[in-house]
PDB file of C-alpha atoms in Angstrom:
ATOM      1  CA  MET A1421     -16.010 -30.659  88.537  1.00  0.00           C
ATOM      2  CA  ASN A1422     -14.595 -33.763  87.532  1.00  0.00           C
ATOM      3  CA  ILE A1423     -17.714 -35.331  87.017  1.00  0.00           C
ATOM      4  CA  LEU A1424     -18.944 -32.049  84.549  1.00  0.00           C
ATOM      5  CA  LEU A1425     -15.601 -32.673  82.577  1.00  0.00           C
ATOM      6  CA  ASN A1426     -16.159 -36.784  82.268  1.00  0.00           C
ATOM      7  CA  ILE A1427     -19.587 -36.107  81.177  1.00  0.00           C
ATOM      8  CA  HIS A1428     -18.106 -33.437  78.179  1.00  0.00           C
ATOM      9  CA  TYR A1429     -15.393 -35.518  77.039  1.00  0.00           C
ATOM     10  CA  SER A1430     -17.836 -38.612  76.921  1.00  0.00           C
ATOM     11  CA  ARG A1431     -19.874 -36.557  74.533  1.00  0.00           C
ATOM     12  CA  VAL A1432     -17.254 -35.307  72.802  1.00  0.00           C
ATOM     13  CA  ASP A1433     -15.815 -38.907  72.164  1.00  0.00           C
ATOM     14  CA  TYR A1434     -19.402 -40.052  71.025  1.00  0.00           C
ATOM     15  CA  VAL A1435     -19.337 -37.184  68.519  1.00  0.00           C
ATOM     16  CA  SER A1436     -16.442 -38.301  67.472  1.00  0.00           C
ATOM     17  CA  MET A1437     -17.190 -41.589  67.203  1.00  0.00           C
ATOM     18  CA  SER A1438     -20.474 -41.091  65.781  1.00  0.00           C
ATOM     19  CA  ALA A1439     -18.804 -38.896  62.938  1.00  0.00           C
ATOM     20  CA  ASN A1440     -16.192 -41.925  62.115  1.00  0.00           C
ATOM     21  CA  VAL A1441     -18.816 -44.669  61.950  1.00  0.00           C
ATOM     22  CA  SER A1442     -21.213 -42.431  59.110  1.00  0.00           C
ATOM     23  CA  SER A1443     -17.717 -41.273  57.537  1.00  0.00           C
ATOM     24  CA  LYS A1444     -16.925 -45.179  56.956  1.00  0.00           C
ATOM     25  CA  ILE A1445     -20.250 -45.945  55.670  1.00  0.00           C
ATOM     26  CA  ILE A1446     -20.134 -43.379  53.175  1.00  0.00           C
ATOM     27  CA  ASN A1447     -17.082 -45.533  52.161  1.00  0.00           C
ATOM     28  CA  ILE A1448     -18.380 -48.289  51.882  1.00  0.00           C
ATOM     29  CA  GLN A1449     -21.686 -47.042  50.096  1.00  0.00           C
ATOM     30  CA  ASP A1450     -19.402 -45.044  47.601  1.00  0.00           C
ATOM     31  CA  ARG A1451     -17.223 -48.562  46.884  1.00  0.00           C
ATOM     32  CA  ILE A1452     -20.245 -50.798  46.195  1.00  0.00           C
ATOM     33  CA  LEU A1453     -21.654 -47.818  43.974  1.00  0.00           C
ATOM     34  CA  ASP A1454     -19.107 -47.938  42.467  1.00  0.00           C
ATOM     35  CA  ALA A1455     -18.860 -51.639  41.837  1.00  0.00           C
ATOM     36  CA  ALA A1456     -22.312 -51.730  40.978  1.00  0.00           C
ATOM     37  CA  VAL A1457     -21.507 -49.133  38.441  1.00  0.00           C
ATOM     38  CA  GLN A1458     -19.079 -51.234  36.730  1.00  0.00           C
ATOM     39  CA  ARG A1459     -21.195 -54.021  37.047  1.00  0.00           C
ATOM     40  CA  PHE A1460     -24.502 -52.175  35.276  1.00  0.00           C
ATOM     41  CA  GLN A1461     -22.159 -50.816  32.278  1.00  0.00           C
ATOM     42  CA  HIS A1462     -20.825 -54.645  31.298  1.00  0.00           C
ATOM     43  CA  TYR A1463     -24.028 -56.406  32.107  1.00  0.00           C
ATOM     44  CA  GLY A1464     -26.995 -54.139  32.446  1.00  0.00           C
ATOM     45  CA  ILE A1465     -29.125 -53.980  35.450  1.00  0.00           C
ATOM     46  CA  GLY A1466     -31.207 -56.844  34.625  1.00  0.00           C
ATOM     47  CA  LYS A1467     -27.976 -59.258  34.497  1.00  0.00           C
ATOM     48  CA  THR A1468     -26.528 -58.013  37.436  1.00  0.00           C
ATOM     49  CA  THR A1469     -27.117 -59.650  41.607  1.00  0.00           C
ATOM     50  CA  MET A1470     -26.614 -58.335  44.249  1.00  0.00           C
ATOM     51  CA  ALA A1471     -24.610 -61.407  44.961  1.00  0.00           C
ATOM     52  CA  ASP A1472     -22.578 -59.553  42.150  1.00  0.00           C
ATOM     53  CA  ILE A1473     -22.322 -56.674  43.536  1.00  0.00           C
ATOM     54  CA  ALA A1474     -21.401 -58.011  47.099  1.00  0.00           C
ATOM     55  CA  GLY A1475     -18.653 -60.288  45.703  1.00  0.00           C
ATOM     56  CA  ASP A1476     -16.874 -57.048  43.842  1.00  0.00           C
ATOM     57  CA  VAL A1477     -16.690 -55.509  46.994  1.00  0.00           C
ATOM     58  CA  ASP A1478     -15.941 -58.428  48.902  1.00  0.00           C
ATOM     59  CA  MET A1479     -18.436 -58.672  51.503  1.00  0.00           C
ATOM     60  CA  SER A1480     -21.417 -61.083  52.012  1.00  0.00           C
ATOM     61  CA  THR A1481     -24.546 -60.297  50.097  1.00  0.00           C
ATOM     62  CA  ALA A1482     -26.318 -60.591  53.688  1.00  0.00           C
ATOM     63  CA  ASN A1483     -23.924 -57.732  54.475  1.00  0.00           C
ATOM     64  CA  LEU A1484     -25.062 -55.723  51.289  1.00  0.00           C
ATOM     65  CA  TYR A1485     -28.891 -55.621  52.585  1.00  0.00           C
ATOM     66  CA  ARG A1486     -27.682 -53.612  55.554  1.00  0.00           C
ATOM     67  CA  TYR A1487     -26.397 -50.633  53.196  1.00  0.00           C
ATOM     68  CA  PHE A1488     -28.859 -50.818  50.475  1.00  0.00           C
ATOM     69  CA  LYS A1489     -32.372 -53.008  50.401  1.00  0.00           C
ATOM     70  CA  ASN A1490     -32.527 -53.874  46.862  1.00  0.00           C
ATOM     71  CA  LYS A1491     -30.751 -53.670  43.481  1.00  0.00           C
ATOM     72  CA  GLU A1492     -32.842 -50.853  42.075  1.00  0.00           C
ATOM     73  CA  ASP A1493     -31.969 -49.043  45.369  1.00  0.00           C
ATOM     74  CA  ILE A1494     -28.699 -48.887  44.298  1.00  0.00           C
ATOM     75  CA  ALA A1495     -29.508 -48.220  41.034  1.00  0.00           C
ATOM     76  CA  VAL A1496     -31.478 -45.186  42.150  1.00  0.00           C
ATOM     77  CA  ALA A1497     -27.912 -44.189  44.141  1.00  0.00           C
ATOM     78  CA  CYS A1498     -25.892 -44.252  41.060  1.00  0.00           C
ATOM     79  CA  SER A1499     -28.152 -42.196  39.408  1.00  0.00           C
ATOM     80  CA  LYS A1500     -28.258 -39.627  42.066  1.00  0.00           C
ATOM     81  CA  ARG A1501     -24.286 -39.368  42.366  1.00  0.00           C
ATOM     82  CA  CYS A1502     -24.284 -39.276  38.513  1.00  0.00           C
ATOM     83  CA  LEU A1503     -26.979 -36.612  38.640  1.00  0.00           C
ATOM     84  CA  GLY A1504     -25.079 -34.489  41.399  1.00  0.00           C
ATOM     85  CA  ASP A1505     -22.100 -34.618  39.867  1.00  0.00           C
ATOM     86  CA  ARG A1506     -23.252 -32.919  36.928  1.00  0.00           C
ATOM     87  CA  THR A1507     -25.394 -30.272  38.831  1.00  0.00           C
ATOM     88  CA  ALA A1508     -22.140 -29.730  40.290  1.00  0.00           C
ATOM     89  CA  ILE A1509     -20.420 -29.173  36.695  1.00  0.00           C
ATOM     90  CA  LEU A1510     -23.197 -26.773  35.378  1.00  0.00           C
ATOM     91  CA  SER A1511     -23.021 -24.709  39.019  1.00  0.00           C
ATOM     92  CA  CYS A1512     -19.691 -24.396  37.802  1.00  0.00           C
ATOM     93  CA  VAL A1513     -21.007 -22.481  34.483  1.00  0.00           C
ATOM     94  CA  VAL A1514     -23.662 -20.394  36.438  1.00  0.00           C
ATOM     95  CA  GLN A1515     -20.687 -19.204  38.659  1.00  0.00           C
ATOM     96  CA  ASN A1516     -18.452 -18.147  36.209  1.00  0.00           C
ATOM     97  CA  GLN A1517     -17.032 -14.780  36.396  1.00  0.00           C
ATOM     98  CA  SER A1518     -15.200 -14.435  33.332  1.00  0.00           C
ATOM     99  CA  LEU A1519     -18.662 -15.044  31.601  1.00  0.00           C
ATOM    100  CA  ASP A1520     -21.895 -13.039  30.339  1.00  0.00           C
ATOM    101  CA  ALA A1521     -25.347 -14.063  30.611  1.00  0.00           C
ATOM    102  CA  ALA A1522     -25.376 -15.228  27.079  1.00  0.00           C
ATOM    103  CA  GLY A1523     -21.919 -16.892  27.521  1.00  0.00           C
ATOM    104  CA  LYS A1524     -23.389 -18.697  30.640  1.00  0.00           C
ATOM    105  CA  LEU A1525     -26.130 -20.192  28.799  1.00  0.00           C
ATOM    106  CA  GLN A1526     -24.355 -21.101  25.829  1.00  0.00           C
ATOM    107  CA  GLU A1527     -21.842 -23.059  27.930  1.00  0.00           C
ATOM    108  CA  PHE A1528     -24.575 -24.729  30.219  1.00  0.00           C
ATOM    109  CA  VAL A1529     -25.620 -26.281  27.163  1.00  0.00           C
ATOM    110  CA  LEU A1530     -22.695 -27.441  25.882  1.00  0.00           C
ATOM    111  CA  GLU A1531     -21.403 -28.531  29.592  1.00  0.00           C
ATOM    112  CA  MET A1532     -24.982 -30.466  29.963  1.00  0.00           C
ATOM    113  CA  LEU A1533     -24.220 -32.179  25.954  1.00  0.00           C
ATOM    114  CA  ARG A1534     -21.059 -33.016  26.640  1.00  0.00           C
ATOM    115  CA  TYR A1535     -21.452 -34.665  30.003  1.00  0.00           C
ATOM    116  CA  THR A1536     -24.259 -36.791  28.811  1.00  0.00           C
ATOM    117  CA  TYR A1537     -22.418 -37.744  25.398  1.00  0.00           C
ATOM    118  CA  ASP A1538     -19.411 -38.854  27.822  1.00  0.00           C
ATOM    119  CA  GLN A1539     -21.775 -41.126  30.214  1.00  0.00           C
ATOM    120  CA  VAL A1540     -23.688 -42.943  26.882  1.00  0.00           C
ATOM    121  CA  SER A1541     -20.338 -43.410  25.111  1.00  0.00           C
ATOM    122  CA  SER A1542     -19.426 -45.252  28.281  1.00  0.00           C
ATOM    123  CA  ASN A1543     -21.950 -46.529  29.423  1.00  0.00           C
ATOM    124  CA  PRO A1544     -24.083 -48.005  26.398  1.00  0.00           C
ATOM    125  CA  ARG A1545     -26.375 -49.863  28.740  1.00  0.00           C
ATOM    126  CA  ILE A1546     -27.801 -46.488  30.452  1.00  0.00           C
ATOM    127  CA  ASN A1547     -30.922 -46.363  28.545  1.00  0.00           C
ATOM    128  CA  GLU A1548     -32.557 -49.672  30.707  1.00  0.00           C
ATOM    129  CA  LEU A1549     -31.507 -47.375  34.107  1.00  0.00           C
ATOM    130  CA  VAL A1550     -32.693 -44.517  32.509  1.00  0.00           C
ATOM    131  CA  ASN A1551     -35.850 -46.236  31.926  1.00  0.00           C
ATOM    132  CA  ILE A1552     -36.014 -47.948  35.338  1.00  0.00           C
ATOM    133  CA  ILE A1553     -35.523 -44.350  36.925  1.00  0.00           C
ATOM    134  CA  ALA A1554     -38.275 -42.337  34.856  1.00  0.00           C
ATOM    135  CA  GLU A1555     -40.734 -45.133  35.030  1.00  0.00           C
ATOM    136  CA  LYS A1556     -40.077 -45.976  38.739  1.00  0.00           C
ATOM    137  CA  TYR A1557     -38.795 -43.206  40.428  1.00  0.00           C
ATOM    138  CA  PRO A1558     -40.317 -39.587  39.145  1.00  0.00           C
ATOM    139  CA  GLU A1559     -39.129 -37.834  42.270  1.00  0.00           C
ATOM    140  CA  VAL A1560     -35.395 -38.581  40.996  1.00  0.00           C
ATOM    141  CA  VAL A1561     -36.666 -36.435  37.399  1.00  0.00           C
ATOM    142  CA  PHE A1562     -38.040 -33.668  39.520  1.00  0.00           C
ATOM    143  CA  GLU A1563     -35.430 -33.064  41.169  1.00  0.00           C
ATOM    144  CA  LYS A1564     -33.339 -33.285  38.457  1.00  0.00           C
ATOM    145  CA  ASN A1565     -35.238 -30.994  36.420  1.00  0.00           C
ATOM    146  CA  THR A1566     -35.955 -28.403  39.517  1.00  0.00           C
ATOM    147  CA  ASN A1567     -32.542 -28.320  40.013  1.00  0.00           C
ATOM    148  CA  GLU A1568     -31.395 -27.563  36.168  1.00  0.00           C
ATOM    149  CA  GLN A1569     -34.545 -25.075  35.971  1.00  0.00           C
ATOM    150  CA  LEU A1570     -32.770 -23.523  38.972  1.00  0.00           C
ATOM    151  CA  LEU A1571     -29.355 -22.794  37.561  1.00  0.00           C
ATOM    152  CA  ILE A1572     -30.931 -21.511  33.882  1.00  0.00           C
ATOM    153  CA  LYS A1573     -33.512 -18.960  36.088  1.00  0.00           C
ATOM    154  CA  ASN A1574     -30.017 -17.385  37.661  1.00  0.00           C
ATOM    155  CA  ILE A1575     -28.859 -17.437  34.304  1.00  0.00           C
ATOM    156  CA  LEU A1576     -31.544 -15.427  33.093  1.00  0.00           C
ATOM    157  CA  LEU A1577     -32.085 -13.001  35.958  1.00  0.00           C
ATOM    158  CA  GLU A1578     -28.369 -11.875  35.847  1.00  0.00           C
ATOM    159  CA  GLY A1579     -29.245 -11.254  32.445  1.00  0.00           C
ATOM    160  CA  LYS A1580     -31.868  -9.714  32.210  1.00  0.00           C
ATOM    161  CA  GLU A1581     -30.432  -7.113  35.395  1.00  0.00           C
ATOM    162  CA  LYS A1582     -27.537  -6.087  33.004  1.00  0.00           C
ATOM    163  CA  GLY A1583     -29.934  -5.071  30.517  1.00  0.00           C
ATOM    164  CA  ILE A1584     -28.804  -8.373  28.261  1.00  0.00           C
ATOM    165  CA  PHE A1585     -32.114 -10.150  27.698  1.00  0.00           C
ATOM    166  CA  ASP A1586     -35.714  -9.034  27.958  1.00  0.00           C
ATOM    167  CA  PHE A1587     -38.359 -11.226  29.265  1.00  0.00           C
ATOM    168  CA  GLU A1588     -41.765 -10.520  31.162  1.00  0.00           C
ATOM    169  CA  ASP A1589     -42.200 -13.897  33.459  1.00  0.00           C
ATOM    170  CA  ILE A1590     -38.966 -15.768  34.758  1.00  0.00           C
ATOM    171  CA  GLY A1591     -41.256 -19.181  34.898  1.00  0.00           C
ATOM    172  CA  LYS A1592     -42.535 -19.175  31.748  1.00  0.00           C
ATOM    173  CA  ALA A1593     -38.786 -18.003  30.228  1.00  0.00           C
ATOM    174  CA  THR A1594     -36.907 -20.521  32.449  1.00  0.00           C
ATOM    175  CA  ILE A1595     -39.635 -23.605  31.528  1.00  0.00           C
ATOM    176  CA  ALA A1596     -39.416 -22.386  27.617  1.00  0.00           C
ATOM    177  CA  VAL A1597     -35.152 -22.461  27.152  1.00  0.00           C
ATOM    178  CA  HIS A1598     -35.689 -25.916  29.808  1.00  0.00           C
ATOM    179  CA  THR A1599     -37.945 -27.653  26.974  1.00  0.00           C
ATOM    180  CA  SER A1600     -35.417 -26.048  24.099  1.00  0.00           C
ATOM    181  CA  ILE A1601     -32.534 -28.063  25.371  1.00  0.00           C
ATOM    182  CA  HIS A1602     -33.785 -30.934  26.959  1.00  0.00           C
ATOM    183  CA  ILE A1603     -32.702 -33.190  23.643  1.00  0.00           C
ATOM    184  CA  PHE A1604     -29.195 -32.136  24.571  1.00  0.00           C
ATOM    185  CA  GLN A1605     -29.598 -34.714  27.536  1.00  0.00           C
ATOM    186  CA  LEU A1606     -31.494 -37.546  25.831  1.00  0.00           C
ATOM    187  CA  PRO A1607     -29.685 -40.170  25.936  1.00  0.00           C
ATOM    188  CA  LEU A1608     -30.900 -41.884  22.700  1.00  0.00           C
ATOM    189  CA  ALA A1609     -29.875 -38.421  20.868  1.00  0.00           C
ATOM    190  CA  MET A1610     -26.344 -39.206  22.059  1.00  0.00           C
ATOM    191  CA  THR A1611     -26.750 -42.915  19.625  1.00  0.00           C
ATOM    192  CA  ILE A1612     -28.029 -41.145  16.800  1.00  0.00           C
ATOM    193  CA  HIS A1613     -25.397 -38.318  16.287  1.00  0.00           C
ATOM    194  CA  LYS A1614     -21.594 -37.524  16.416  1.00  0.00           C
ATOM    195  CA  LEU A1615     -20.400 -35.200  19.080  1.00  0.00           C
ATOM    196  CA  ASP A1616     -19.264 -32.507  16.544  1.00  0.00           C
ATOM    197  CA  THR A1617     -22.853 -32.467  14.734  1.00  0.00           C
ATOM    198  CA  LEU A1618     -24.582 -32.451  18.203  1.00  0.00           C
ATOM    199  CA  LEU A1619     -22.379 -29.553  19.123  1.00  0.00           C
ATOM    200  CA  ASP A1620     -23.229 -28.005  16.046  1.00  0.00           C
ATOM    201  CA  MET A1621     -27.099 -28.216  16.965  1.00  0.00           C
ATOM    202  CA  ALA A1622     -26.996 -27.574  20.409  1.00  0.00           C
ATOM    203  CA  ARG A1623     -24.452 -23.790  19.640  1.00  0.00           C
ATOM    204  CA  LEU A1624     -27.488 -23.191  16.869  1.00  0.00           C
ATOM    205  CA  THR A1625     -30.057 -23.944  19.124  1.00  0.00           C
ATOM    206  CA  THR A1626     -29.133 -21.548  21.842  1.00  0.00           C
ATOM    207  CA  ASN A1627     -28.310 -18.927  19.528  1.00  0.00           C
ATOM    208  CA  MET A1628     -32.071 -18.765  18.276  1.00  0.00           C
ATOM    209  CA  ILE A1629     -32.903 -18.693  22.135  1.00  0.00           C
ATOM    210  CA  LEU A1630     -30.522 -15.986  23.023  1.00  0.00           C
ATOM    211  CA  ASN A1631     -31.993 -14.653  19.818  1.00  0.00           C
ATOM    212  CA  GLY A1632     -35.196 -14.104  21.505  1.00  0.00           C
ATOM    213  CA  LEU A1633     -33.805 -13.421  24.887  1.00  0.00           C
ATOM    214  CA  ASN A1634     -31.787 -10.163  23.782  1.00  0.00           C
ATOM    215  CA  LYS A1635     -33.287  -6.547  24.519  1.00  0.00           C
ATOM    216  CA  ARG A1636     -34.188  -4.966  21.865  1.00  0.00           C
TER     217      ARG A1636
END
């Protein structure tokens, strides 16, 4: 009996220890990403080295390589974290019970625009990161588009179920909407227009989309 109890508690201790180690690794990785974002914003990816990032988090360069294999690996992780934050914000819009489907679609586009504008405003070198991801890591772009289209699909299905929207093919409707609002997540567009102008453009675009979706 004592042997069985000892085995049980040993397993519990092992699981607890593993959880603590995993949590510690995640915390260290977050510190690394925070430092990398600051470096990328001020100096760009090209002028940032692994040694720079390691120094900012008070670790050796060799130790940094235990967590990320190279600088681009860190850049990808930064991008995924940023996109994850944006997806969470857009998901909150979709889950907002105080809005109908039309209101959700409009707020979805506006939140997408605001988030992109804030990111570009705080990180004028973001195009460098966007280009690297687009050229070398298409799977990240694919995941982003898939997540966005799923959220849009949920809005459209809700609208059709409530008798607000009318369309024949949910897949085609989702892609059409996603394509129509793509400009409001392009960093270049954020540098050409002021936020108020972009918001007006987003509202106009969304109204045109809704006119096409509304049940007659």
